[in-house]
PDB file of C-alpha atoms in Angstrom:
ATOM      1  CA  MET A1414     -20.640   0.628   7.008  1.00 50.00           C
ATOM      2  CA  GLN A1415     -21.974  -0.991  10.153  1.00 60.00           C
ATOM      3  CA  LEU A1416     -24.331  -3.175   7.934  1.00 56.00           C
ATOM      4  CA  GLY A1417     -21.217  -4.309   6.029  1.00 59.00           C
ATOM      5  CA  ALA A1418     -19.666  -5.340   9.352  1.00 69.00           C
ATOM      6  CA  HIS A1419     -22.906  -6.999  10.364  1.00 63.00           C
ATOM      7  CA  TYR A1420     -23.177  -9.117   7.191  1.00 65.00           C
ATOM      8  CA  LEU A1421     -19.426  -9.962   7.297  1.00 76.00           C
ATOM      9  CA  VAL A1422     -19.790 -11.562  10.703  1.00 74.00           C
ATOM     10  CA  ARG A1423     -22.777 -13.475   9.600  1.00 76.00           C
ATOM     11  CA  GLY A1424     -20.863 -14.829   6.561  1.00 78.00           C
ATOM     12  CA  GLN A1425     -23.153 -13.193   4.072  1.00 78.00           C
ATOM     13  CA  LEU A1426     -20.112 -12.008   2.069  1.00 88.00           C
ATOM     14  CA  ASP A1427     -21.975 -10.799  -1.160  1.00 86.00           C
ATOM     15  CA  ILE A1428     -24.208  -8.530   0.733  1.00 89.00           C
ATOM     16  CA  ALA A1429     -21.331  -7.420   3.030  1.00 89.00           C
ATOM     17  CA  LYS A1430     -19.305  -6.465  -0.091  1.00 90.00           C
ATOM     18  CA  GLN A1431     -22.089  -4.244  -1.379  1.00 90.00           C
ATOM     19  CA  HIS A1432     -22.446  -2.285   1.779  1.00 90.00           C
ATOM     20  CA  ILE A1433     -18.550  -1.960   2.102  1.00 92.00           C
ATOM     21  CA  ASP A1434     -18.167  -0.853  -1.430  1.00 92.00           C
ATOM     22  CA  ARG A1435     -20.782   1.727  -0.812  1.00 93.00           C
ATOM     23  CA  ALA A1436     -19.221   3.020   2.362  1.00 93.00           C
ATOM     24  CA  LEU A1437     -15.950   3.440   0.321  1.00 95.00           C
ATOM     25  CA  GLU A1438     -17.737   5.310  -2.400  1.00 93.00           C
ATOM     26  CA  ILE A1439     -19.164   7.725   0.118  1.00 95.00           C
ATOM     27  CA  ASP A1440     -15.851   8.133   1.904  1.00 95.00           C
ATOM     28  CA  PRO A1441     -12.911   6.856  -0.004  1.00 96.00           C
ATOM     29  CA  ASP A1442     -10.596   7.844   2.963  1.00 96.00           C
ATOM     30  CA  SER A1443     -12.480   5.915   5.678  1.00 96.00           C
ATOM     31  CA  SER A1444      -9.760   3.811   7.524  1.00 97.00           C
ATOM     32  CA  ALA A1445     -12.613   1.786   9.078  1.00 95.00           C
ATOM     33  CA  ALA A1446     -14.229   0.940   5.792  1.00 95.00           C
ATOM     34  CA  MET A1447     -10.770  -0.061   4.333  1.00 97.00           C
ATOM     35  CA  ASP A1448     -10.264  -2.359   7.350  1.00 97.00           C
ATOM     36  CA  ARG A1449     -13.635  -4.036   6.763  1.00 95.00           C
ATOM     37  CA  ALA A1450     -12.754  -4.361   3.022  1.00 96.00           C
ATOM     38  CA  ALA A1451      -9.516  -6.072   4.143  1.00 97.00           C
ATOM     39  CA  LEU A1452     -11.365  -8.518   6.406  1.00 96.00           C
ATOM     40  CA  LEU A1453     -13.871  -9.200   3.557  1.00 96.00           C
ATOM     41  CA  TYR A1454     -11.056 -10.036   0.887  1.00 96.00           C
ATOM     42  CA  TRP A1455      -9.311 -12.113   3.457  1.00 97.00           C
ATOM     43  CA  ARG A1456     -12.481 -14.151   3.828  1.00 95.00           C
ATOM     44  CA  LEU A1457     -12.681 -14.379   0.065  1.00 96.00           C
ATOM     45  CA  ARG A1458      -8.961 -15.340  -0.104  1.00 96.00           C
ATOM     46  CA  ASP A1459      -7.913 -12.614  -2.201  1.00 97.00           C
ATOM     47  CA  TYR A1460      -4.815 -12.198   0.157  1.00 98.00           C
ATOM     48  CA  LYS A1461      -2.995  -9.502  -2.015  1.00 98.00           C
ATOM     49  CA  LEU A1462      -6.062  -7.246  -2.029  1.00 97.00           C
ATOM     50  CA  SER A1463      -6.683  -7.844   1.572  1.00 98.00           C
ATOM     51  CA  GLU A1464      -3.126  -6.890   2.527  1.00 98.00           C
ATOM     52  CA  ASP A1465      -3.476  -3.877   0.308  1.00 98.00           C
ATOM     53  CA  TYR A1466      -6.502  -2.570   2.199  1.00 98.00           C
ATOM     54  CA  PHE A1467      -4.971  -3.290   5.570  1.00 98.00           C
ATOM     55  CA  ARG A1468      -1.926  -1.230   4.595  1.00 98.00           C
ATOM     56  CA  ARG A1469      -4.085   1.528   3.489  1.00 98.00           C
ATOM     57  CA  ALA A1470      -6.326   1.512   6.539  1.00 98.00           C
ATOM     58  CA  ILE A1471      -3.216   1.861   8.719  1.00 98.00           C
ATOM     59  CA  LYS A1472      -1.567   4.638   6.492  1.00 98.00           C
ATOM     60  CA  THR A1473      -4.778   6.529   6.386  1.00 98.00           C
ATOM     61  CA  ASP A1474      -5.232   6.486  10.199  1.00 97.00           C
ATOM     62  CA  ALA A1475      -2.302   5.439  12.343  1.00 95.00           C
ATOM     63  CA  ARG A1476      -4.636   5.222  15.335  1.00 95.00           C
ATOM     64  CA  ASN A1477      -6.912   2.746  13.923  1.00 97.00           C
ATOM     65  CA  PHE A1478      -5.896  -0.009  16.390  1.00 97.00           C
ATOM     66  CA  ALA A1479      -8.536  -2.340  15.192  1.00 97.00           C
ATOM     67  CA  ALA A1480      -6.864  -2.467  11.749  1.00 98.00           C
ATOM     68  CA  TYR A1481      -3.550  -3.190  13.479  1.00 98.00           C
ATOM     69  CA  HIS A1482      -5.202  -6.024  15.367  1.00 98.00           C
ATOM     70  CA  ASN A1483      -6.844  -7.412  12.258  1.00 97.00           C
ATOM     71  CA  TYR A1484      -3.741  -7.074  10.026  1.00 98.00           C
ATOM     72  CA  GLY A1485      -1.584  -8.769  12.738  1.00 98.00           C
ATOM     73  CA  ALA A1486      -4.019 -11.716  12.749  1.00 98.00           C
ATOM     74  CA  PHE A1487      -3.947 -11.824   8.920  1.00 98.00           C
ATOM     75  CA  LEU A1488      -0.107 -11.946   8.912  1.00 98.00           C
ATOM     76  CA  CYS A1489      -0.023 -14.793  11.431  1.00 98.00           C
ATOM     77  CA  ASP A1490      -2.591 -16.635   9.360  1.00 97.00           C
ATOM     78  CA  ARG A1491      -0.373 -16.245   6.410  1.00 98.00           C
ATOM     79  CA  GLY A1492       2.638 -17.732   8.370  1.00 97.00           C
ATOM     80  CA  ARG A1493       4.397 -14.366   8.704  1.00 98.00           C
ATOM     81  CA  TYR A1494       4.529 -14.785  12.613  1.00 98.00           C
ATOM     82  CA  ASP A1495       7.236 -12.308  13.441  1.00 97.00           C
ATOM     83  CA  GLU A1496       5.584  -9.588  11.404  1.00 98.00           C
ATOM     84  CA  GLY A1497       2.259 -10.478  12.788  1.00 98.00           C
ATOM     85  CA  VAL A1498       3.259 -10.243  16.364  1.00 98.00           C
ATOM     86  CA  LEU A1499       4.904  -6.795  15.789  1.00 98.00           C
ATOM     87  CA  THR A1500       1.770  -5.604  14.280  1.00 98.00           C
ATOM     88  CA  LEU A1501      -0.447  -7.073  17.021  1.00 98.00           C
ATOM     89  CA  GLU A1502       1.718  -5.243  19.562  1.00 97.00           C
ATOM     90  CA  LYS A1503       0.708  -1.964  18.016  1.00 96.00           C
ATOM     91  CA  ALA A1504      -2.786  -2.673  19.225  1.00 97.00           C
ATOM     92  CA  ALA A1505      -1.774  -4.489  22.373  1.00 96.00           C
ATOM     93  CA  ASN A1506       0.431  -1.841  23.764  1.00 94.00           C
ATOM     94  CA  ASN A1507      -2.223   1.030  23.512  1.00 93.00           C
ATOM     95  CA  LEU A1508      -4.377   0.853  26.575  1.00 87.00           C
ATOM     96  CA  LEU A1509      -7.048   3.146  24.909  1.00 90.00           C
ATOM     97  CA  TYR A1510      -7.849   0.261  22.648  1.00 95.00           C
ATOM     98  CA  PRO A1511     -10.716  -1.756  24.238  1.00 96.00           C
ATOM     99  CA  TYR A1512      -9.470  -5.219  22.936  1.00 97.00           C
ATOM    100  CA  VAL A1513      -5.957  -5.151  24.313  1.00 97.00           C
ATOM    101  CA  ALA A1514      -6.281  -8.384  26.015  1.00 97.00           C
ATOM    102  CA  ASP A1515      -7.603 -10.138  22.892  1.00 97.00           C
ATOM    103  CA  ALA A1516      -4.649  -8.671  20.986  1.00 98.00           C
ATOM    104  CA  ASN A1517      -2.322 -10.327  23.476  1.00 98.00           C
ATOM    105  CA  VAL A1518      -4.135 -13.628  23.120  1.00 98.00           C
ATOM    106  CA  ASN A1519      -3.828 -13.395  19.254  1.00 98.00           C
ATOM    107  CA  ALA A1520      -0.076 -12.779  19.687  1.00 98.00           C
ATOM    108  CA  GLY A1521       0.254 -15.678  21.971  1.00 98.00           C
ATOM    109  CA  VAL A1522      -1.647 -17.988  19.465  1.00 98.00           C
ATOM    110  CA  CYS A1523       0.772 -16.620  16.665  1.00 98.00           C
ATOM    111  CA  MET A1524       3.818 -17.541  18.717  1.00 98.00           C
ATOM    112  CA  LEU A1525       2.439 -21.096  19.382  1.00 97.00           C
ATOM    113  CA  ARG A1526       2.208 -21.502  15.575  1.00 96.00           C
ATOM    114  CA  LYS A1527       5.817 -20.373  15.070  1.00 95.00           C
ATOM    115  CA  PRO A1528       6.297 -22.277  17.488  1.00 94.00           C
ATOM    116  CA  SER A1529       7.651 -20.294  20.573  1.00 96.00           C
ATOM    117  CA  VAL A1530       5.813 -21.545  23.588  1.00 97.00           C
ATOM    118  CA  SER A1531       7.858 -19.285  26.059  1.00 96.00           C
ATOM    119  CA  LEU A1532       6.860 -16.146  24.071  1.00 97.00           C
ATOM    120  CA  ALA A1533       3.265 -17.355  23.761  1.00 98.00           C
ATOM    121  CA  GLU A1534       2.958 -17.759  27.496  1.00 98.00           C
ATOM    122  CA  LYS A1535       4.214 -14.240  27.903  1.00 98.00           C
ATOM    123  CA  TYR A1536       1.401 -12.928  25.903  1.00 98.00           C
ATOM    124  CA  PHE A1537      -1.250 -15.136  27.407  1.00 99.00           C
ATOM    125  CA  ARG A1538      -0.110 -14.116  31.012  1.00 98.00           C
ATOM    126  CA  GLU A1539      -0.244 -10.403  29.975  1.00 98.00           C
ATOM    127  CA  ALA A1540      -3.837 -10.918  28.726  1.00 98.00           C
ATOM    128  CA  LEU A1541      -4.810 -12.487  32.070  1.00 98.00           C
ATOM    129  CA  ARG A1542      -3.119  -9.560  33.915  1.00 97.00           C
ATOM    130  CA  LEU A1543      -5.371  -7.244  31.894  1.00 96.00           C
ATOM    131  CA  ASN A1544      -8.442  -9.472  32.128  1.00 96.00           C
ATOM    132  CA  PRO A1545      -8.140 -12.388  34.670  1.00 96.00           C
ATOM    133  CA  GLY A1546     -11.309 -13.992  33.272  1.00 95.00           C
ATOM    134  CA  HIS A1547     -10.197 -13.954  29.637  1.00 96.00           C
ATOM    135  CA  THR A1548     -11.398 -17.416  28.514  1.00 96.00           C
ATOM    136  CA  GLY A1549      -9.063 -17.556  25.456  1.00 96.00           C
ATOM    137  CA  ALA A1550      -5.995 -16.989  27.518  1.00 98.00           C
ATOM    138  CA  LEU A1551      -7.181 -19.373  30.208  1.00 98.00           C
ATOM    139  CA  GLN A1552      -7.757 -22.188  27.774  1.00 97.00           C
ATOM    140  CA  GLN A1553      -4.405 -21.604  26.142  1.00 98.00           C
ATOM    141  CA  MET A1554      -2.520 -21.641  29.588  1.00 98.00           C
ATOM    142  CA  ALA A1555      -4.368 -24.740  30.487  1.00 98.00           C
ATOM    143  CA  LEU A1556      -3.194 -26.519  27.293  1.00 98.00           C
ATOM    144  CA  ILE A1557       0.308 -25.356  27.740  1.00 98.00           C
ATOM    145  CA  SER A1558       0.336 -26.661  31.326  1.00 98.00           C
ATOM    146  CA  TYR A1559      -1.189 -29.938  30.105  1.00 98.00           C
ATOM    147  CA  ARG A1560       1.381 -30.488  27.485  1.00 97.00           C
ATOM    148  CA  ARG A1561       4.142 -29.762  30.017  1.00 97.00           C
ATOM    149  CA  GLY A1562       2.723 -32.409  32.386  1.00 98.00           C
ATOM    150  CA  GLN A1563       1.692 -29.815  34.931  1.00 98.00           C
ATOM    151  CA  MET A1564      -1.785 -31.248  35.529  1.00 98.00           C
ATOM    152  CA  LEU A1565      -2.612 -29.407  38.761  1.00 98.00           C
ATOM    153  CA  THR A1566      -1.825 -26.199  37.117  1.00 99.00           C
ATOM    154  CA  ALA A1567      -3.890 -27.186  34.083  1.00 99.00           C
ATOM    155  CA  ARG A1568      -6.859 -28.028  36.280  1.00 98.00           C
ATOM    156  CA  ALA A1569      -6.506 -24.642  38.012  1.00 98.00           C
ATOM    157  CA  PHE A1570      -6.795 -22.774  34.714  1.00 98.00           C
ATOM    158  CA  ILE A1571      -9.665 -24.823  33.590  1.00 97.00           C
ATOM    159  CA  GLN A1572     -11.634 -24.206  36.823  1.00 96.00           C
ATOM    160  CA  ARG A1573     -10.970 -20.430  36.262  1.00 96.00           C
ATOM    161  CA  TYR A1574     -12.269 -20.894  32.720  1.00 96.00           C
ATOM    162  CA  PHE A1575     -15.550 -22.334  33.893  1.00 95.00           C
ATOM    163  CA  LYS A1576     -15.987 -19.757  36.656  1.00 93.00           C
ATOM    164  CA  SER A1577     -15.637 -16.864  34.017  1.00 88.00           C
ATOM    165  CA  GLY A1578     -19.283 -17.195  32.856  1.00 74.00           C
ATOM    166  CA  ALA A1579     -22.117 -19.347  31.704  1.00 57.00           C
ATOM    167  CA  HIS A1580     -22.314 -21.033  28.340  1.00 70.00           C
ATOM    168  CA  LEU A1581     -18.567 -21.627  28.121  1.00 86.00           C
ATOM    169  CA  ASP A1582     -18.669 -25.304  27.097  1.00 93.00           C
ATOM    170  CA  THR A1583     -16.818 -26.052  23.922  1.00 96.00           C
ATOM    171  CA  PRO A1584     -15.673 -29.549  22.585  1.00 97.00           C
ATOM    172  CA  GLU A1585     -11.991 -28.406  22.905  1.00 97.00           C
ATOM    173  CA  ILE A1586     -12.102 -27.254  26.563  1.00 97.00           C
ATOM    174  CA  LEU A1587     -14.232 -30.343  27.665  1.00 97.00           C
ATOM    175  CA  LEU A1588     -11.821 -32.752  25.957  1.00 98.00           C
ATOM    176  CA  LEU A1589      -8.927 -31.012  27.638  1.00 98.00           C
ATOM    177  CA  ALA A1590     -10.745 -31.145  30.999  1.00 98.00           C
ATOM    178  CA  TYR A1591     -11.453 -34.758  30.557  1.00 98.00           C
ATOM    179  CA  ARG A1592      -7.827 -35.556  29.747  1.00 98.00           C
ATOM    180  CA  VAL A1593      -6.370 -33.541  32.621  1.00 98.00           C
ATOM    181  CA  GLU A1594      -8.804 -35.262  35.263  1.00 98.00           C
ATOM    182  CA  THR A1595      -7.972 -38.588  33.599  1.00 97.00           C
ATOM    183  CA  ALA A1596      -4.196 -37.936  34.076  1.00 97.00           C
ATOM    184  CA  LEU A1597      -4.913 -36.900  37.740  1.00 98.00           C
ATOM    185  CA  ARG A1598      -6.993 -40.096  38.134  1.00 97.00           C
ATOM    186  CA  ASP A1599     -10.166 -38.259  39.218  1.00 98.00           C
ATOM    187  CA  ASN A1600     -12.470 -40.595  37.441  1.00 96.00           C
ATOM    188  CA  ASN A1601     -15.705 -38.979  38.502  1.00 97.00           C
ATOM    189  CA  ALA A1602     -14.604 -35.568  37.267  1.00 97.00           C
ATOM    190  CA  ALA A1603     -13.244 -37.056  33.973  1.00 97.00           C
ATOM    191  CA  ALA A1604     -16.682 -38.920  33.538  1.00 96.00           C
ATOM    192  CA  SER A1605     -18.612 -35.762  34.163  1.00 96.00           C
ATOM    193  CA  TYR A1606     -16.558 -33.826  31.528  1.00 97.00           C
ATOM    194  CA  ALA A1607     -17.000 -36.717  29.075  1.00 97.00           C
ATOM    195  CA  LEU A1608     -20.774 -36.831  29.610  1.00 96.00           C
ATOM    196  CA  ARG A1609     -20.976 -33.078  28.997  1.00 96.00           C
ATOM    197  CA  LEU A1610     -18.991 -33.495  25.776  1.00 97.00           C
ATOM    198  CA  ARG A1611     -21.144 -36.378  24.569  1.00 96.00           C
ATOM    199  CA  SER A1612     -24.492 -34.817  25.423  1.00 96.00           C
ATOM    200  CA  LYS A1613     -23.804 -31.257  24.080  1.00 95.00           C
ATOM    201  CA  PHE A1614     -21.517 -32.026  21.183  1.00 96.00           C
ATOM    202  CA  PRO A1615     -22.446 -35.570  20.048  1.00 95.00           C
ATOM    203  CA  ASP A1616     -21.224 -34.998  16.482  1.00 95.00           C
ATOM    204  CA  ALA A1617     -17.936 -33.443  17.512  1.00 96.00           C
ATOM    205  CA  ASP A1618     -14.543 -34.996  16.544  1.00 95.00           C
ATOM    206  CA  GLU A1619     -13.523 -34.613  20.140  1.00 96.00           C
ATOM    207  CA  VAL A1620     -16.192 -37.248  21.138  1.00 95.00           C
ATOM    208  CA  GLN A1621     -14.195 -39.855  19.290  1.00 93.00           C
ATOM    209  CA  GLN A1622     -11.001 -38.726  21.028  1.00 94.00           C
ATOM    210  CA  LEU A1623     -12.430 -39.581  24.484  1.00 91.00           C
ATOM    211  CA  ARG A1624     -11.153 -43.056  23.800  1.00 71.00           C
ATOM    212  CA  VAL A1625      -7.687 -41.952  23.327  1.00 58.00           C
ATOM    213  CA  LYS A1626      -5.542 -42.279  26.423  1.00 54.00           C
ATOM    214  CA  SER A1627      -3.896 -39.168  27.819  1.00 49.00           C
ATOM    215  CA  PRO A1628      -0.101 -39.103  27.390  1.00 50.00           C
ATOM    216  CA  ALA A1629       1.978 -40.202  30.267  1.00 47.00           C
ATOM    217  CA  LYS A1630       2.476 -37.441  32.983  1.00 45.00           C
ATOM    218  CA  ARG A1631       5.791 -35.683  32.318  1.00 46.00           C
ATOM    219  CA  ARG A1632       7.961 -34.158  34.860  1.00 44.00           C
ATOM    220  CA  LYS A1633       7.384 -30.444  35.606  1.00 41.00           C
TER     221      LYS A1633
END
């Protein structure tokens, strides 16, 4: 079954399917194998079969918090935001689950898509309470602050993001950092972020957006 998960992550779906099918043949009641099958069929866009496997995984083992986490993300992806968050909370509210902070971040992203920014912020802040260096939560809080015109707060979240570890540059965070520093009129910092974006990700869409002016600073 671990091989199925390995090939699923690598995007080799045909090989992943062979291993997951084999795991279910060996143990038809394996909640973990059902969860992997659900992820596989989600990737294959067979959404009905994917949901069937998620439901079976949870019914078979009510303590399979990874299945709750994945099913919640699936529901959010399908536009069923309230259901998705309630399902994600089954994972997020169990401190024995090692990815509680991630579940909170996914719930926050789900609420952003609804959209409900205030609820999203609640989940992102909970993720940061659990893991102060969670880069996903830091990036989302920086983006929320930027959109509110709270540039100094956005800068602080971005600085925390880059202090969380090496190799954290992405086109999205570098463009956001550039826009924040541009809004704060720190031309040297803005130019530094722009250079990193152009040099590391020359083909990224975000490079073209460097020419787009940041929105006027709004009141806090």
